[in-house]
PDB file of C-alpha atoms in Angstrom:
ATOM      1  CA  MET A   1     -27.018  -8.664  -7.683  1.00  0.00           C
ATOM      2  CA  THR A   2     -29.378  -6.628  -9.842  1.00  0.00           C
ATOM      3  CA  LYS A   3     -29.126  -2.854  -9.791  1.00  0.00           C
ATOM      4  CA  ASP A   4     -31.893  -3.640 -11.506  1.00  0.00           C
ATOM      5  CA  ILE A   5     -30.909  11.476 -32.780  1.00  0.00           C
ATOM      6  CA  GLY A   6     -31.913  13.272 -34.987  1.00  0.00           C
ATOM      7  CA  ALA A   7     -29.984  16.049 -36.716  1.00  0.00           C
ATOM      8  CA  PRO A   8     -28.662  18.791 -34.388  1.00  0.00           C
ATOM      9  CA  PRO A   9     -30.500  22.135 -34.352  1.00  0.00           C
ATOM     10  CA  ARG A  10     -29.220  24.803 -36.698  1.00  0.00           C
ATOM     11  CA  SER A  11     -27.362  27.501 -34.759  1.00  0.00           C
ATOM     12  CA  ALA A  12     -27.876  31.203 -35.445  1.00  0.00           C
ATOM     13  CA  GLY A  13     -24.786  32.855 -36.872  1.00  0.00           C
ATOM     14  CA  LEU A  14     -23.233  29.640 -38.145  1.00  0.00           C
ATOM     15  CA  PRO A  15     -23.227  28.477 -41.750  1.00  0.00           C
ATOM     16  CA  THR A  16     -25.378  25.457 -42.463  1.00  0.00           C
ATOM     17  CA  THR A  17     -22.324  23.277 -42.991  1.00  0.00           C
ATOM     18  CA  ALA A  18     -20.862  24.240 -39.611  1.00  0.00           C
ATOM     19  CA  ALA A  19     -24.155  23.674 -37.839  1.00  0.00           C
ATOM     20  CA  ALA A  20     -24.375  20.217 -39.362  1.00  0.00           C
ATOM     21  CA  ARG A  21     -21.064  19.337 -37.781  1.00  0.00           C
ATOM     22  CA  LEU A  22     -22.109  20.275 -34.234  1.00  0.00           C
ATOM     23  CA  PRO A  23     -21.806  17.136 -32.091  1.00  0.00           C
ATOM     24  CA  GLY A  24     -24.922  15.459 -30.756  1.00  0.00           C
ATOM     25  CA  PRO A  25     -24.984  13.566 -27.450  1.00  0.00           C
ATOM     26  CA  GLN A  26     -23.631  10.373 -28.989  1.00  0.00           C
ATOM     27  CA  ALA A  27     -21.119  12.088 -31.249  1.00  0.00           C
ATOM     28  CA  ASP A  28     -19.335  13.550 -28.209  1.00  0.00           C
ATOM     29  CA  ARG A  29     -19.435  10.121 -26.528  1.00  0.00           C
ATOM     30  CA  ARG A  30     -21.129  11.240 -23.320  1.00  0.00           C
ATOM     31  CA  VAL A  31     -23.554   8.354 -23.682  1.00  0.00           C
ATOM     32  CA  ILE A  32     -22.941   4.763 -24.704  1.00  0.00           C
ATOM     33  CA  PRO A  33     -24.371   3.973 -28.156  1.00  0.00           C
ATOM     34  CA  GLY A  34     -27.458   1.771 -28.033  1.00  0.00           C
ATOM     35  CA  ILE A  35     -28.112   2.380 -24.329  1.00  0.00           C
ATOM     36  CA  GLY A  36     -31.333   4.316 -23.723  1.00  0.00           C
ATOM     37  CA  PRO A  37     -32.174   6.583 -20.768  1.00  0.00           C
ATOM     38  CA  GLU A  38     -33.985   3.946 -18.718  1.00  0.00           C
ATOM     39  CA  THR A  39     -31.140   1.433 -18.977  1.00  0.00           C
ATOM     40  CA  ARG A  40     -28.559   4.183 -18.537  1.00  0.00           C
ATOM     41  CA  GLY A  41     -30.218   5.167 -15.268  1.00  0.00           C
ATOM     42  CA  ARG A  42     -29.390   1.730 -13.856  1.00  0.00           C
ATOM     43  CA  ILE A  43     -25.656   2.107 -14.416  1.00  0.00           C
ATOM     44  CA  PRO A  44     -23.868   3.260 -11.228  1.00  0.00           C
ATOM     45  CA  ALA A  45     -22.656   6.841 -11.556  1.00  0.00           C
ATOM     46  CA  ASP A  46     -19.135   5.846 -10.547  1.00  0.00           C
ATOM     47  CA  ALA A  47     -18.828   2.974 -13.046  1.00  0.00           C
ATOM     48  CA  ARG A  48     -16.015   3.753 -15.490  1.00  0.00           C
ATOM     49  CA  GLN A  49     -15.991   0.395 -17.291  1.00  0.00           C
ATOM     50  CA  VAL A  50     -19.222  -0.834 -18.876  1.00  0.00           C
ATOM     51  CA  LEU A  51     -19.303  -4.099 -20.773  1.00  0.00           C
ATOM     52  CA  VAL A  52     -22.284  -4.092 -23.153  1.00  0.00           C
ATOM     53  CA  ALA A  53     -23.656  -7.448 -24.311  1.00  0.00           C
ATOM     54  CA  SER A  54     -26.256  -6.668 -26.989  1.00  0.00           C
ATOM     55  CA  GLY A  55     -28.421  -9.619 -27.934  1.00  0.00           C
ATOM     56  CA  ASP A  56     -29.595  -9.938 -31.513  1.00  0.00           C
ATOM     57  CA  GLY A  57     -33.187 -10.452 -30.293  1.00  0.00           C
ATOM     58  CA  VAL A  58     -35.150 -11.558 -27.259  1.00  0.00           C
ATOM     59  CA  ASP A  59     -35.168 -15.175 -28.463  1.00  0.00           C
ATOM     60  CA  SER A  60     -31.714 -15.162 -30.098  1.00  0.00           C
ATOM     61  CA  ASP A  61     -28.675 -16.968 -28.695  1.00  0.00           C
ATOM     62  CA  THR A  62     -26.105 -14.655 -30.332  1.00  0.00           C
ATOM     63  CA  ALA A  63     -24.837 -11.268 -29.202  1.00  0.00           C
ATOM     64  CA  GLU A  64     -22.082  -8.686 -29.578  1.00  0.00           C
ATOM     65  CA  VAL A  65     -19.929  -7.586 -26.653  1.00  0.00           C
ATOM     66  CA  VAL A  66     -18.055  -4.261 -26.366  1.00  0.00           C
ATOM     67  CA  LEU A  67     -16.162  -2.810 -23.404  1.00  0.00           C
ATOM     68  CA  TYR A  68     -16.629   0.938 -22.953  1.00  0.00           C
ATOM     69  CA  THR A  69     -14.247   2.900 -20.739  1.00  0.00           C
ATOM     70  CA  ARG A  70     -14.917   6.388 -19.398  1.00  0.00           C
ATOM     71  CA  ALA A  71     -11.917   8.681 -19.139  1.00  0.00           C
ATOM     72  CA  GLY A  72     -11.428  11.833 -17.098  1.00  0.00           C
ATOM     73  CA  ASP A  73     -13.254  13.922 -19.701  1.00  0.00           C
ATOM     74  CA  ALA A  74     -16.426  11.852 -19.050  1.00  0.00           C
ATOM     75  CA  ARG A  75     -16.472  10.480 -22.592  1.00  0.00           C
ATOM     76  CA  TRP A  76     -17.003   6.777 -23.241  1.00  0.00           C
ATOM     77  CA  ARG A  77     -14.514   5.081 -25.522  1.00  0.00           C
ATOM     78  CA  ALA A  78     -15.280   1.771 -27.182  1.00  0.00           C
ATOM     79  CA  GLY A  79     -12.846  -1.091 -27.238  1.00  0.00           C
ATOM     80  CA  GLN A  80     -12.822  -4.111 -29.524  1.00  0.00           C
ATOM     81  CA  ARG A  81     -16.108  -5.756 -30.562  1.00  0.00           C
ATOM     82  CA  TRP A  82     -16.444  -9.478 -29.950  1.00  0.00           C
ATOM     83  CA  PRO A  83     -19.120 -11.938 -31.119  1.00  0.00           C
ATOM     84  CA  ALA A  84     -20.667 -13.904 -28.277  1.00  0.00           C
ATOM     85  CA  HIS A  85     -23.248 -16.495 -27.360  1.00  0.00           C
ATOM     86  CA  ASN A  86     -25.929 -16.194 -24.699  1.00  0.00           C
ATOM     87  CA  ALA A  87     -28.546 -18.669 -23.536  1.00  0.00           C
ATOM     88  CA  ALA A  88     -30.181 -21.039 -26.015  1.00  0.00           C
ATOM     89  CA  ARG A  89     -33.659 -19.490 -25.668  1.00  0.00           C
ATOM     90  CA  GLY A  90     -32.539 -15.869 -25.527  1.00  0.00           C
ATOM     91  CA  TRP A  91     -33.172 -13.376 -22.737  1.00  0.00           C
ATOM     92  CA  THR A  92     -35.552 -12.711 -19.849  1.00  0.00           C
ATOM     93  CA  THR A  93     -36.214 -10.151 -17.111  1.00  0.00           C
ATOM     94  CA  ASP A  94     -37.367 -12.998 -14.848  1.00  0.00           C
ATOM     95  CA  HIS A  95     -34.649 -15.624 -15.044  1.00  0.00           C
ATOM     96  CA  ARG A  96     -35.460 -19.005 -13.512  1.00  0.00           C
ATOM     97  CA  LEU A  97     -33.285 -22.022 -12.897  1.00  0.00           C
ATOM     98  CA  GLY A  98     -33.142 -24.148 -16.063  1.00  0.00           C
ATOM     99  CA  ASP A  99     -35.139 -21.800 -18.310  1.00  0.00           C
ATOM    100  CA  LEU A 100     -32.262 -21.569 -20.836  1.00  0.00           C
ATOM    101  CA  ARG A 101     -32.545 -17.773 -20.930  1.00  0.00           C
ATOM    102  CA  SER A 102     -29.931 -15.233 -19.869  1.00  0.00           C
ATOM    103  CA  PRO A 103     -30.947 -12.644 -17.270  1.00  0.00           C
ATOM    104  CA  GLN A 104     -31.069  -9.137 -18.704  1.00  0.00           C
ATOM    105  CA  GLY A 105     -30.121  -6.119 -16.651  1.00  0.00           C
ATOM    106  CA  VAL A 106     -27.167  -4.244 -15.196  1.00  0.00           C
ATOM    107  CA  PHE A 107     -24.873  -6.309 -12.982  1.00  0.00           C
ATOM    108  CA  GLU A 108     -21.531  -5.674 -11.339  1.00  0.00           C
ATOM    109  CA  LEU A 109     -18.435  -7.683 -12.240  1.00  0.00           C
ATOM    110  CA  SER A 110     -16.591  -8.379  -9.003  1.00  0.00           C
ATOM    111  CA  ASP A 111     -14.808 -11.738  -9.123  1.00  0.00           C
ATOM    112  CA  ALA A 112     -13.054 -14.034 -11.566  1.00  0.00           C
ATOM    113  CA  GLY A 113     -11.441 -17.434 -11.728  1.00  0.00           C
ATOM    114  CA  GLY A 114     -10.711 -20.405 -13.893  1.00  0.00           C
ATOM    115  CA  LYS A 115      -8.834 -23.612 -14.433  1.00  0.00           C
ATOM    116  CA  ARG A 116      -5.922 -21.769 -16.039  1.00  0.00           C
ATOM    117  CA  PRO A 117      -3.544 -19.268 -14.396  1.00  0.00           C
ATOM    118  CA  ALA A 118      -4.769 -15.687 -14.276  1.00  0.00           C
ATOM    119  CA  PRO A 119      -3.636 -13.822 -17.423  1.00  0.00           C
ATOM    120  CA  GLY A 120      -2.747 -10.596 -15.601  1.00  0.00           C
ATOM    121  CA  ALA A 121      -6.189 -10.359 -13.993  1.00  0.00           C
ATOM    122  CA  LYS A 122      -6.981  -7.270 -11.931  1.00  0.00           C
ATOM    123  CA  LEU A 123     -10.203  -8.702 -10.476  1.00  0.00           C
ATOM    124  CA  PRO A 124      -9.757 -11.168  -7.594  1.00  0.00           C
ATOM    125  CA  TYR A 125      -9.000 -14.455  -9.362  1.00  0.00           C
ATOM    126  CA  GLN A 126      -9.308 -18.021  -8.053  1.00  0.00           C
ATOM    127  CA  ARG A 127      -7.483 -20.718  -9.941  1.00  0.00           C
ATOM    128  CA  SER A 128      -8.932 -24.161  -9.221  1.00  0.00           C
ATOM    129  CA  HIS A 129      -9.332 -27.572 -10.813  1.00  0.00           C
ATOM    130  CA  LEU A 130     -12.995 -27.257  -9.795  1.00  0.00           C
ATOM    131  CA  PHE A 131     -13.505 -25.137 -12.906  1.00  0.00           C
ATOM    132  CA  THR A 132     -13.000 -28.300 -14.972  1.00  0.00           C
ATOM    133  CA  VAL A 133     -16.081 -29.000 -17.091  1.00  0.00           C
ATOM    134  CA  THR A 134     -16.909 -32.038 -19.213  1.00  0.00           C
ATOM    135  CA  GLY A 135     -19.874 -33.256 -21.219  1.00  0.00           C
ATOM    136  CA  ALA A 136     -21.777 -31.525 -23.997  1.00  0.00           C
ATOM    137  CA  GLY A 137     -23.521 -28.220 -24.466  1.00  0.00           C
ATOM    138  CA  VAL A 138     -27.111 -27.523 -25.468  1.00  0.00           C
ATOM    139  CA  GLU A 139     -26.405 -28.441 -29.090  1.00  0.00           C
ATOM    140  CA  GLY A 140     -24.113 -31.359 -28.297  1.00  0.00           C
ATOM    141  CA  GLU A 141     -20.815 -29.484 -28.635  1.00  0.00           C
ATOM    142  CA  PRO A 142     -18.014 -30.405 -26.179  1.00  0.00           C
ATOM    143  CA  LEU A 143     -17.683 -28.156 -23.141  1.00  0.00           C
ATOM    144  CA  ALA A 144     -14.044 -28.905 -22.338  1.00  0.00           C
ATOM    145  CA  GLY A 145     -12.138 -25.681 -21.645  1.00  0.00           C
ATOM    146  CA  ALA A 146     -15.226 -23.473 -21.300  1.00  0.00           C
ATOM    147  CA  PHE A 147     -14.312 -22.575 -17.718  1.00  0.00           C
ATOM    148  CA  ASP A 148     -10.595 -22.068 -18.290  1.00  0.00           C
ATOM    149  CA  TYR A 149     -11.343 -18.364 -17.676  1.00  0.00           C
ATOM    150  CA  VAL A 150     -14.523 -16.980 -16.104  1.00  0.00           C
ATOM    151  CA  VAL A 151     -15.816 -13.696 -14.729  1.00  0.00           C
ATOM    152  CA  ALA A 152     -18.784 -13.950 -12.377  1.00  0.00           C
ATOM    153  CA  ILE A 153     -21.773 -11.793 -13.285  1.00  0.00           C
ATOM    154  CA  ASP A 154     -23.266 -10.535 -10.025  1.00  0.00           C
ATOM    155  CA  TYR A 155     -26.706 -11.997 -10.621  1.00  0.00           C
ATOM    156  CA  ASN A 156     -28.108 -13.747  -7.508  1.00  0.00           C
ATOM    157  CA  ARG A 157     -24.699 -14.193  -5.933  1.00  0.00           C
ATOM    158  CA  VAL A 158     -22.636 -12.748  -3.091  1.00  0.00           C
ATOM    159  CA  ALA A 159     -20.048 -10.374  -4.505  1.00  0.00           C
ATOM    160  CA  GLY A 160     -16.558 -10.787  -3.135  1.00  0.00           C
ATOM    161  CA  ASN A 161     -16.708 -14.580  -3.190  1.00  0.00           C
ATOM    162  CA  SER A 162     -15.362 -17.109  -5.660  1.00  0.00           C
ATOM    163  CA  PRO A 163     -17.435 -17.627  -8.820  1.00  0.00           C
ATOM    164  CA  LEU A 164     -17.840 -21.187  -7.510  1.00  0.00           C
ATOM    165  CA  ASP A 165     -19.710 -19.976  -4.413  1.00  0.00           C
ATOM    166  CA  GLN A 166     -23.196 -21.525  -4.238  1.00  0.00           C
ATOM    167  CA  GLN A 167     -24.961 -18.865  -2.142  1.00  0.00           C
ATOM    168  CA  ARG A 168     -28.133 -17.605  -3.849  1.00  0.00           C
ATOM    169  CA  PRO A 169     -29.489 -14.548  -1.959  1.00  0.00           C
ATOM    170  CA  ASP A 170     -32.748 -14.487  -3.967  1.00  0.00           C
ATOM    171  CA  GLY A 171     -33.298 -18.237  -3.652  1.00  0.00           C
ATOM    172  CA  ALA A 172     -32.259 -21.236  -5.722  1.00  0.00           C
ATOM    173  CA  ALA A 173     -35.285 -20.950  -8.021  1.00  0.00           C
ATOM    174  CA  LYS A 174     -33.892 -17.703  -9.456  1.00  0.00           C
ATOM    175  CA  GLY A 175     -30.834 -19.526 -10.736  1.00  0.00           C
ATOM    176  CA  GLY A 176     -27.228 -18.432 -10.446  1.00  0.00           C
ATOM    177  CA  GLY A 177     -23.746 -19.246 -11.605  1.00  0.00           C
ATOM    178  CA  VAL A 178     -24.147 -16.797 -14.491  1.00  0.00           C
ATOM    179  CA  TRP A 179     -20.682 -16.098 -15.872  1.00  0.00           C
ATOM    180  CA  LEU A 180     -18.684 -14.717 -18.725  1.00  0.00           C
ATOM    181  CA  HIS A 181     -16.666 -17.695 -19.924  1.00  0.00           C
ATOM    182  CA  VAL A 182     -14.849 -19.207 -22.901  1.00  0.00           C
ATOM    183  CA  ASP A 183     -17.106 -19.903 -25.870  1.00  0.00           C
ATOM    184  CA  HIS A 184     -17.734 -23.554 -26.787  1.00  0.00           C
ATOM    185  CA  ASP A 185     -19.201 -22.879 -30.245  1.00  0.00           C
ATOM    186  CA  GLY A 186     -22.804 -23.035 -29.109  1.00  0.00           C
ATOM    187  CA  PRO A 187     -25.437 -21.360 -26.929  1.00  0.00           C
ATOM    188  CA  THR A 188     -25.200 -21.424 -23.158  1.00  0.00           C
ATOM    189  CA  GLN A 189     -27.601 -22.276 -20.368  1.00  0.00           C
ATOM    190  CA  GLY A 190     -27.634 -18.668 -19.121  1.00  0.00           C
ATOM    191  CA  CYS A 191     -24.091 -17.326 -19.343  1.00  0.00           C
ATOM    192  CA  VAL A 192     -22.424 -15.100 -21.953  1.00  0.00           C
ATOM    193  CA  SER A 193     -19.507 -16.761 -23.737  1.00  0.00           C
ATOM    194  CA  LEU A 194     -16.675 -15.205 -25.739  1.00  0.00           C
ATOM    195  CA  SER A 195     -13.550 -16.420 -27.480  1.00  0.00           C
ATOM    196  CA  ARG A 196     -10.558 -17.425 -25.385  1.00  0.00           C
ATOM    197  CA  ASP A 197      -8.626 -14.372 -26.593  1.00  0.00           C
ATOM    198  CA  ALA A 198     -11.529 -12.080 -25.663  1.00  0.00           C
ATOM    199  CA  MET A 199     -11.712 -13.538 -22.159  1.00  0.00           C
ATOM    200  CA  ARG A 200      -7.977 -13.102 -21.667  1.00  0.00           C
ATOM    201  CA  ALA A 201      -8.218  -9.500 -22.861  1.00  0.00           C
ATOM    202  CA  LEU A 202     -11.112  -8.763 -20.514  1.00  0.00           C
ATOM    203  CA  LEU A 203      -9.364 -10.304 -17.535  1.00  0.00           C
ATOM    204  CA  GLY A 204      -6.354  -8.105 -18.209  1.00  0.00           C
ATOM    205  CA  THR A 205      -8.522  -4.981 -18.496  1.00  0.00           C
ATOM    206  CA  LEU A 206     -11.434  -5.172 -16.039  1.00  0.00           C
ATOM    207  CA  ASP A 207     -10.334  -3.184 -13.019  1.00  0.00           C
ATOM    208  CA  PRO A 208     -12.190  -3.198  -9.672  1.00  0.00           C
ATOM    209  CA  GLY A 209     -11.026   0.391  -9.141  1.00  0.00           C
ATOM    210  CA  MET A 210     -13.164   1.386 -12.134  1.00  0.00           C
ATOM    211  CA  ARG A 211     -16.237  -0.436 -10.797  1.00  0.00           C
ATOM    212  CA  PRO A 212     -16.926  -2.529 -13.901  1.00  0.00           C
ATOM    213  CA  VAL A 213     -20.491  -3.555 -14.736  1.00  0.00           C
ATOM    214  CA  ILE A 214     -22.131  -5.509 -17.525  1.00  0.00           C
ATOM    215  CA  VAL A 215     -25.242  -4.230 -19.299  1.00  0.00           C
ATOM    216  CA  MET A 216     -26.827  -7.219 -21.002  1.00  0.00           C
ATOM    217  CA  GLY A 217     -29.993  -8.000 -22.905  1.00  0.00           C
ATOM    218  CA  PRO A 218     -31.612  -7.751 -26.345  1.00  0.00           C
ATOM    219  CA  LYS A 219     -30.851  -4.580 -28.308  1.00  0.00           C
ATOM    220  CA  ASP A 220     -34.422  -3.246 -28.213  1.00  0.00           C
ATOM    221  CA  TRP A 221     -34.550  -3.597 -24.425  1.00  0.00           C
ATOM    222  CA  LEU A 222     -31.178  -1.931 -23.920  1.00  0.00           C
ATOM    223  CA  ALA A 223     -32.297   1.027 -26.045  1.00  0.00           C
ATOM    224  CA  ARG A 224     -35.250   1.902 -23.797  1.00  0.00           C
TER     225      ARG A 224
END
């Protein structure tokens, strides 16, 4: 489901050195680094966990993922940074089934699952053998284990259902089944993939009470 700095001014009465230390909007962490006003406006006001997947470029299949958490003082705090893969042909604002591009935008993270037992997951988690995957990825790498842990990205899906649910509210042509899942050492067909340890850490941290969302796309687009 789509929801889709310069130096600080010198202050009178302060020495130059003190004025230079005055915090700007990113220094005091009230905004997420790399997220511009247009993208920021798409993030729900009550979201207190924002997973940022910053693509290296619109046609790149590599990205960096960081989970930001907002505390009671309204400041965003960054967690660990993880390398990731996205779709083989990069990103798009008009994702279509089979286009090998990841949809860019702001999407809620509501449901999880996998072949393996939930590693302390807070999101609703379905364990099922149906998450078994075989065959090869886009570059011929084996896919075994890629769906051991998944988090559904609420793109063209019905939130509150298993990641395996096949309902596509915007139609089958718009694709679906876009997940966070275990990396298989190659680009994806549309998902975002991270290391097994990163997926386990996310599943133990993402909390539905904090209304987690993912902000995903190429860096230039996110900075708008």
